[in-house]
Tab-separated table of C-alpha atoms in Angstrom:
chain	number	residue	atom	x	y	z
A	1	MET	CA	22.071	11.837	-8.824
A	2	SER	CA	22.093	15.074	-6.976
A	3	GLN	CA	21.860	15.109	-3.093
A	4	ALA	CA	18.650	16.908	-3.205
A	5	ALA	CA	17.285	14.079	-4.643
A	6	ARG	CA	18.072	11.363	-2.601
A	7	PRO	CA	15.264	11.042	-0.095
A	8	PHE	CA	12.495	9.887	-1.881
A	9	ALA	CA	14.322	9.315	-5.152
A	10	PHE	CA	17.054	6.299	-5.938
A	11	VAL	CA	20.001	5.757	-4.392
A	12	GLU	CA	22.460	2.788	-4.126
A	13	ALA	CA	20.851	-0.287	-2.230
A	14	ASP	CA	23.114	0.066	0.876
A	15	ALA	CA	22.374	3.640	1.076
A	16	ALA	CA	18.680	2.852	1.116
A	17	TRP	CA	19.078	0.383	3.490
A	18	ARG	CA	21.113	2.718	5.760
A	19	ALA	CA	18.210	5.317	5.577
A	20	ALA	CA	15.379	3.152	6.224
A	21	LEU	CA	14.354	1.972	9.679
A	22	ASP	CA	14.176	-1.379	11.015
A	23	ARG	CA	10.296	-1.314	11.418
A	24	ALA	CA	10.948	-4.061	14.229
A	25	ASP	CA	7.478	-5.681	13.623
A	26	HIS	CA	7.653	-8.067	16.724
A	27	LEU	CA	7.888	-4.739	18.920
A	28	ARG	CA	4.438	-3.447	17.440
A	29	THR	CA	3.049	-6.466	20.051
A	30	GLN	CA	5.122	-6.028	22.998
A	31	PRO	CA	3.638	-2.474	24.382
A	32	GLU	CA	6.016	-2.969	27.833
A	33	ALA	CA	9.071	-3.085	25.310
A	34	LEU	CA	7.663	0.161	23.722
A	35	SER	CA	7.289	1.607	26.912
A	36	GLY	CA	11.007	0.935	27.623
A	37	LEU	CA	12.356	2.293	24.334
A	38	TRP	CA	10.111	5.626	24.610
A	39	PRO	CA	12.430	7.817	27.221
A	40	GLN	CA	15.393	7.484	24.988
A	41	ALA	CA	13.500	7.337	21.796
A	42	ARG	CA	13.349	10.011	19.284
A	43	ILE	CA	9.784	11.428	18.689
A	44	VAL	CA	8.497	13.085	15.119
A	45	VAL	CA	6.105	15.412	16.115
A	46	LEU	CA	3.402	16.296	13.590
A	47	ASP	CA	0.814	19.248	13.629
A	48	ALA	CA	-2.548	18.607	12.435
A	49	SER	CA	-1.450	19.651	8.650
A	50	GLY	CA	0.923	16.909	8.553
A	51	ASN	CA	4.025	19.272	9.114
A	52	ALA	CA	7.105	18.145	10.798
A	53	LEU	CA	8.266	20.490	14.129
A	54	ALA	CA	11.625	22.000	13.398
A	55	ASP	CA	14.323	24.250	14.926
A	56	ASP	CA	15.002	27.855	13.736
A	57	ASP	CA	17.172	26.423	10.627
A	58	GLY	CA	14.343	24.127	9.601
A	59	ALA	CA	16.198	20.763	10.608
A	60	LEU	CA	13.849	18.482	12.297
A	61	ARG	CA	13.022	18.788	15.832
A	62	ALA	CA	12.459	15.168	17.456
A	63	PRO	CA	12.439	15.370	20.943
A	64	LEU	CA	13.327	12.464	23.331
A	65	GLY	CA	10.193	10.656	24.736
A	66	ARG	CA	11.508	11.518	28.249
A	67	GLU	CA	10.984	15.665	26.716
A	68	LEU	CA	7.320	14.649	26.485
A	69	SER	CA	6.236	14.232	29.861
A	70	ASP	CA	3.263	16.258	30.053
A	71	GLY	CA	0.303	15.720	28.259
A	72	PRO	CA	-1.977	12.491	27.139
A	73	GLY	CA	1.017	11.436	24.936
A	74	GLY	CA	2.965	8.610	25.264
A	75	PRO	CA	3.921	5.123	23.836
A	76	GLY	CA	0.244	4.196	24.001
A	77	ALA	CA	-0.848	7.442	22.029
A	78	ALA	CA	1.996	7.306	19.393
A	79	ILE	CA	3.079	5.450	16.376
A	80	PHE	CA	6.209	3.271	16.841
A	81	LEU	CA	7.962	3.720	13.444
A	82	GLY	CA	11.089	1.625	13.923
A	83	LEU	CA	14.922	1.132	14.563
A	84	ASP	CA	17.634	3.306	13.207
A	85	GLY	CA	21.042	1.691	12.660
A	86	GLU	CA	22.043	2.055	16.180
A	87	GLY	CA	19.151	0.827	17.823
A	88	GLY	CA	17.511	3.625	18.992
A	89	ALA	CA	13.879	3.643	18.256
A	90	TRP	CA	11.478	6.292	16.459
A	91	PHE	CA	7.977	7.141	17.229
A	92	ALA	CA	5.785	9.409	15.787
A	93	ILE	CA	2.967	11.638	17.700
A	94	ASP	CA	0.260	14.252	16.788
A	95	ALA	CA	1.306	17.493	18.332
A	96	GLU	CA	-1.994	17.971	20.017
A	97	LEU	CA	-1.114	15.025	22.116
A	98	VAL	CA	1.893	16.460	23.950
A	99	ALA	CA	3.139	19.565	25.359
A	100	PHE	CA	5.708	20.434	23.072
A	101	ASP	CA	6.366	22.916	20.826
A	102	ALA	CA	9.076	24.352	17.989
A	103	PRO	CA	9.876	27.354	16.115
A	104	ARG	CA	9.146	26.310	12.745
A	105	ARG	CA	6.789	23.893	11.002
A	106	VAL	CA	8.235	21.858	7.627
A	107	ASP	CA	6.564	20.335	5.137
A	108	LEU	CA	7.241	17.034	3.602
A	109	ARG	CA	8.388	18.244	0.242
A	110	ALA	CA	10.593	20.936	1.696
A	111	ALA	CA	12.130	17.846	4.153
A	112	ALA	CA	12.749	15.836	1.040
A	113	ALA	CA	14.971	18.442	-0.525
A	114	HIS	CA	16.726	19.628	2.240
A	115	TRP	CA	16.959	17.102	5.137
A	116	PRO	CA	19.198	14.163	5.572
A	117	LEU	CA	18.075	11.009	3.904
A	118	LEU	CA	17.308	9.407	7.184
A	119	HIS	CA	15.462	12.016	8.714
A	120	ALA	CA	13.258	12.759	5.189
A	121	SER	CA	12.602	9.177	5.074
A	122	VAL	CA	11.107	8.896	8.847
A	123	PHE	CA	9.282	11.973	8.133
A	124	ALA	CA	7.792	10.524	5.102
A	125	GLN	CA	6.491	7.228	7.124
A	126	ALA	CA	5.116	8.892	9.979
A	127	ARG	CA	3.271	11.389	7.561
A	128	ALA	CA	1.981	8.575	5.464
A	129	LEU	CA	0.757	6.609	8.558
A	130	GLN	CA	-1.061	10.037	10.168
A	131	PHE	CA	-2.783	10.353	6.902
A	132	TRP	CA	-4.178	6.958	6.773
A	133	ARG	CA	-5.528	7.048	10.297
A	134	ASN	CA	-6.975	10.552	10.143
A	135	ARG	CA	-8.953	8.949	7.276
A	136	ASN	CA	-10.125	5.874	8.807
A	137	ARG	CA	-11.287	6.779	12.061
A	138	PHE	CA	-15.003	5.085	11.277
A	139	CYS	CA	-15.013	1.480	9.533
A	140	GLY	CA	-16.027	1.310	5.995
A	141	VAL	CA	-17.680	-2.059	6.628
A	142	CYS	CA	-20.543	-0.769	9.321
A	143	GLY	CA	-19.269	2.592	10.326
A	144	GLY	CA	-18.167	1.905	13.747
A	145	ALA	CA	-15.499	4.002	15.528
A	146	VAL	CA	-12.118	2.280	14.816
A	147	GLY	CA	-9.328	1.926	17.370
A	148	PHE	CA	-5.645	1.759	16.735
A	149	GLU	CA	-3.566	-1.412	17.819
A	150	ARG	CA	-0.174	-2.754	17.071
A	151	ALA	CA	1.674	0.393	17.772
A	152	GLY	CA	-0.387	2.537	15.361
A	153	TRP	CA	-0.498	-0.156	12.482
A	154	LEU	CA	-3.660	-1.944	13.156
A	155	GLY	CA	-7.252	-0.413	13.077
A	156	ARG	CA	-9.752	-2.361	14.716
A	157	CYS	CA	-13.721	-1.918	14.627
A	158	GLY	CA	-14.885	-1.514	18.028
A	159	GLN	CA	-18.389	-2.723	16.594
A	160	CYS	CA	-17.658	-5.551	13.764
A	161	GLY	CA	-14.385	-6.207	14.668
A	162	THR	CA	-12.928	-5.678	10.902
A	163	GLU	CA	-9.499	-4.791	10.642
A	164	HIS	CA	-8.074	-2.153	8.720
A	165	TYR	CA	-4.360	-1.462	7.612
A	166	PRO	CA	-2.415	1.068	6.183
A	167	ARG	CA	-2.929	1.451	2.295
A	168	THR	CA	-1.020	2.214	-0.470
A	169	ASP	CA	-1.984	3.015	-3.690
A	170	PRO	CA	0.206	1.685	-6.697
A	171	ALA	CA	0.617	4.179	-9.752
A	172	VAL	CA	2.827	3.717	-12.842
A	173	ILE	CA	5.295	6.574	-14.035
A	174	VAL	CA	6.691	6.240	-17.513
A	175	ALA	CA	9.609	7.567	-19.854
A	176	VAL	CA	7.994	6.948	-23.003
A	177	SER	CA	10.356	7.315	-26.230
A	178	ASP	CA	10.257	6.593	-29.824
A	179	GLY	CA	13.945	5.917	-29.895
A	180	GLU	CA	15.018	9.525	-30.691
A	181	ARG	CA	12.467	11.776	-28.569
A	182	LEU	CA	11.085	11.955	-25.223
A	183	LEU	CA	7.510	12.022	-24.593
A	184	LEU	CA	6.408	14.693	-21.726
A	185	GLY	CA	2.775	16.169	-20.564
A	186	ARG	CA	1.810	18.937	-18.365
A	187	GLN	CA	-1.367	19.299	-16.158
A	188	ALA	CA	-2.698	23.023	-16.487
A	189	ALA	CA	-2.439	23.246	-12.357
A	190	TRP	CA	1.223	23.010	-12.823
A	191	PRO	CA	3.670	25.891	-12.830
A	192	PRO	CA	3.997	27.429	-16.341
A	193	ARG	CA	5.949	25.634	-18.961
A	194	ARG	CA	6.761	22.671	-16.753
A	195	PHE	CA	6.617	19.243	-18.050
A	196	SER	CA	6.901	15.689	-16.656
A	197	VAL	CA	6.565	12.057	-17.699
A	198	ILE	CA	3.411	10.050	-17.784
A	199	ALA	CA	1.674	8.749	-14.937
A	200	GLY	CA	-1.421	6.864	-13.464
A	201	PHE	CA	-2.827	4.633	-11.191
A	202	VAL	CA	-3.288	1.078	-11.667
A	203	GLU	CA	-6.950	-0.359	-11.867
A	204	PRO	CA	-8.338	-3.178	-10.231
A	205	GLY	CA	-7.302	-6.641	-12.332
A	206	GLU	CA	-4.717	-4.934	-14.135
A	207	SER	CA	-0.892	-5.764	-14.403
A	208	LEU	CA	1.502	-3.206	-14.006
A	209	GLU	CA	2.522	-3.325	-18.025
A	210	GLN	CA	-1.462	-3.136	-18.819
A	211	THR	CA	-1.608	0.200	-16.726
A	212	VAL	CA	1.545	1.658	-18.750
A	213	ALA	CA	0.160	1.001	-22.022
A	214	ARG	CA	-3.230	2.198	-21.080
A	215	GLU	CA	-2.469	5.429	-19.444
A	216	VAL	CA	0.037	6.216	-22.133
A	217	LEU	CA	-2.638	5.800	-24.593
A	218	GLU	CA	-5.408	7.459	-22.666
A	219	GLU	CA	-3.519	10.685	-21.616
A	220	THR	CA	-1.499	11.022	-25.085
A	221	GLY	CA	-2.743	8.974	-27.714
A	222	VAL	CA	0.564	7.171	-28.266
A	223	ARG	CA	0.769	3.288	-28.364
A	224	VAL	CA	3.273	1.668	-26.304
A	225	ARG	CA	4.929	-1.298	-27.892
A	226	ASP	CA	6.656	-2.661	-24.861
A	227	CYS	CA	8.132	-1.356	-21.451
A	228	ARG	CA	10.688	-2.354	-18.820
A	229	TYR	CA	10.590	-2.099	-14.817
A	230	LEU	CA	13.268	0.444	-13.448
A	231	GLY	CA	12.578	0.964	-9.914
A	232	SER	CA	10.028	2.228	-7.409
A	233	GLN	CA	9.947	5.285	-5.384
A	234	PRO	CA	7.523	5.741	-2.322
A	235	TRP	CA	5.197	9.155	-2.768
A	236	PRO	CA	3.215	9.711	0.549
A	237	PHE	CA	1.351	12.537	-1.023
A	238	PRO	CA	-0.653	11.119	0.592
A	239	GLY	CA	0.154	7.435	0.199
A	240	ALA	CA	1.020	6.158	-3.289
A	241	LEU	CA	3.834	3.967	-4.798
A	242	MET	CA	5.383	5.023	-7.703
A	243	LEU	CA	6.255	2.527	-9.928
A	244	GLY	CA	8.836	3.364	-12.442
A	245	PHE	CA	9.248	2.131	-16.210
A	246	GLU	CA	11.038	3.336	-19.407
A	247	ALA	CA	8.898	2.410	-22.448
A	248	ARG	CA	9.324	2.047	-26.489
A	249	ALA	CA	6.266	3.835	-28.472
A	250	GLU	CA	5.394	4.484	-32.009
A	251	ALA	CA	5.957	7.477	-33.305
A	252	GLY	CA	2.744	8.908	-33.269
A	253	GLU	CA	1.640	12.533	-32.920
A	254	PRO	CA	0.311	12.867	-29.582
A	255	HIS	CA	-2.619	14.777	-28.239
A	256	SER	CA	-4.026	16.263	-25.086
A	257	SER	CA	-6.326	14.560	-22.976
A	258	GLU	CA	-8.470	15.509	-20.021
A	259	GLU	CA	-5.901	14.877	-17.528
A	260	LEU	CA	-2.887	16.906	-19.965
A	261	GLU	CA	-3.625	20.408	-21.282
A	262	GLU	CA	-0.432	19.889	-23.440
A	263	VAL	CA	1.584	16.516	-24.687
A	264	ARG	CA	4.594	16.397	-26.911
A	265	TRP	CA	8.113	14.655	-28.001
A	266	PHE	CA	11.223	16.497	-26.633
A	267	THR	CA	14.334	16.128	-28.495
A	268	LEU	CA	17.765	15.610	-26.284
A	269	GLU	CA	18.982	19.140	-26.999
A	270	GLU	CA	15.329	20.272	-25.549
A	271	ILE	CA	15.982	18.174	-22.593
A	272	ARG	CA	19.479	19.155	-21.977
A	273	ALA	CA	18.503	22.745	-21.750
A	274	ALA	CA	15.609	22.030	-19.453
A	275	ILE	CA	17.748	20.370	-17.118
A	276	ALA	CA	20.529	23.387	-17.297
A	277	ARG	CA	17.693	25.688	-16.539
A	278	GLY	CA	16.619	23.953	-13.385
A	279	GLU	CA	20.283	23.547	-12.148
A	280	ARG	CA	20.961	27.559	-12.572
A	281	GLY	CA	18.040	27.448	-9.703
A	282	ALA	CA	15.847	30.100	-10.963
A	283	ASP	CA	13.305	30.327	-13.404
A	284	ASP	CA	14.159	32.774	-15.982
A	285	GLY	CA	10.653	33.035	-17.489
A	286	GLU	CA	11.572	31.296	-20.851
A	287	GLY	CA	12.263	27.633	-22.100
A	288	TYR	CA	10.846	24.283	-20.361
A	289	LEU	CA	10.862	23.314	-16.907
A	290	LEU	CA	10.843	20.009	-15.485
A	291	SER	CA	10.190	17.905	-12.572
A	292	PRO	CA	11.596	18.688	-8.902
A	293	SER	CA	14.795	16.975	-7.792
A	294	ILE	CA	12.928	15.133	-5.330
A	295	SER	CA	10.773	12.984	-8.080
A	296	ILE	CA	11.426	9.641	-9.436
A	297	SER	CA	9.615	11.488	-12.452
A	298	ARG	CA	12.794	13.514	-12.568
A	299	TRP	CA	15.129	10.470	-12.330
A	300	LEU	CA	13.400	9.034	-15.193
A	301	ILE	CA	14.174	11.891	-17.569
A	302	GLU	CA	17.312	11.778	-16.598
A	303	HIS	CA	18.065	8.190	-16.954
A	304	TRP	CA	16.731	8.822	-20.550
A	305	ARG	CA	19.015	11.832	-21.079
A	306	LEU	CA	22.169	9.811	-19.949
A	307	ALA	CA	21.053	6.635	-22.536
A	308	ALA	CA	20.495	8.743	-25.204
A	309	GLU	CA	23.833	10.516	-24.498
A	310	GLU	CA	25.336	7.255	-24.760
A	311	ARG	CA	24.035	6.087	-27.907
A	312	LEU	CA	25.409	9.046	-29.642
A	313	ARG	CA	28.707	8.448	-28.136
A	314	ARG	CA	28.838	4.890	-30.041
């Protein structure tokens, strides 16, 4: 897989562990220890839109805690993200709470495509937590104001005491094949001629396999015979976890739906051509386009292509 796809897509297990922080849950209840880590910690500063502060070249600008001495910010106002492989601490804080600025702002999608794996992963974690906190300022049980504890990972209602935790929404995303072709669809809001694999959120009371069958049928009219789990990808736009599958389906004629304005079977030759078009880095205005390289959707398409080419070689 390309370097650009690494931040949120699939990497070797050992590389994935190196890129992820040790979230050090035990430190979330130790404010004195966090205060001790703060001066040498790296701080991801996010603006009100969820963009990270960056330098002139668009690289992450994460100051040390000791550089943020002015303003109301500090370890008590920040979210503790965890420890990196060298034991260095990472925090995230809202830009409005610190007297700090940087030349540029970078959104998460751009960071995923260009930043080192560790920096993109830390940004994704920080952005997802910021989104959750911003949308859970009041209790869903009684309407009381919510305060945050455990270094930003627990919300507690000041009125009824209800605890609120960060939310992740599971969604399936599936490469459906009839044995020879790949099923792709497109939403009306996407760039012209862009297609992707089928996806949808898990509903209450469903297994993942049931979700795969239901979503494919609802969105395309195609019936899935069986499916197999391949891997997952955090998708903090704003807080989903994409669970990737491949599925075999009956070779029926697909049809569009409320969610997909167009859906069709693609041959291996068409997929190869679309991949080549994307690798050229520019839309020539002709032919089909595929999902961006940072997405699990693109990985699933590539996975299907490689398997199809292997079958041809046998």
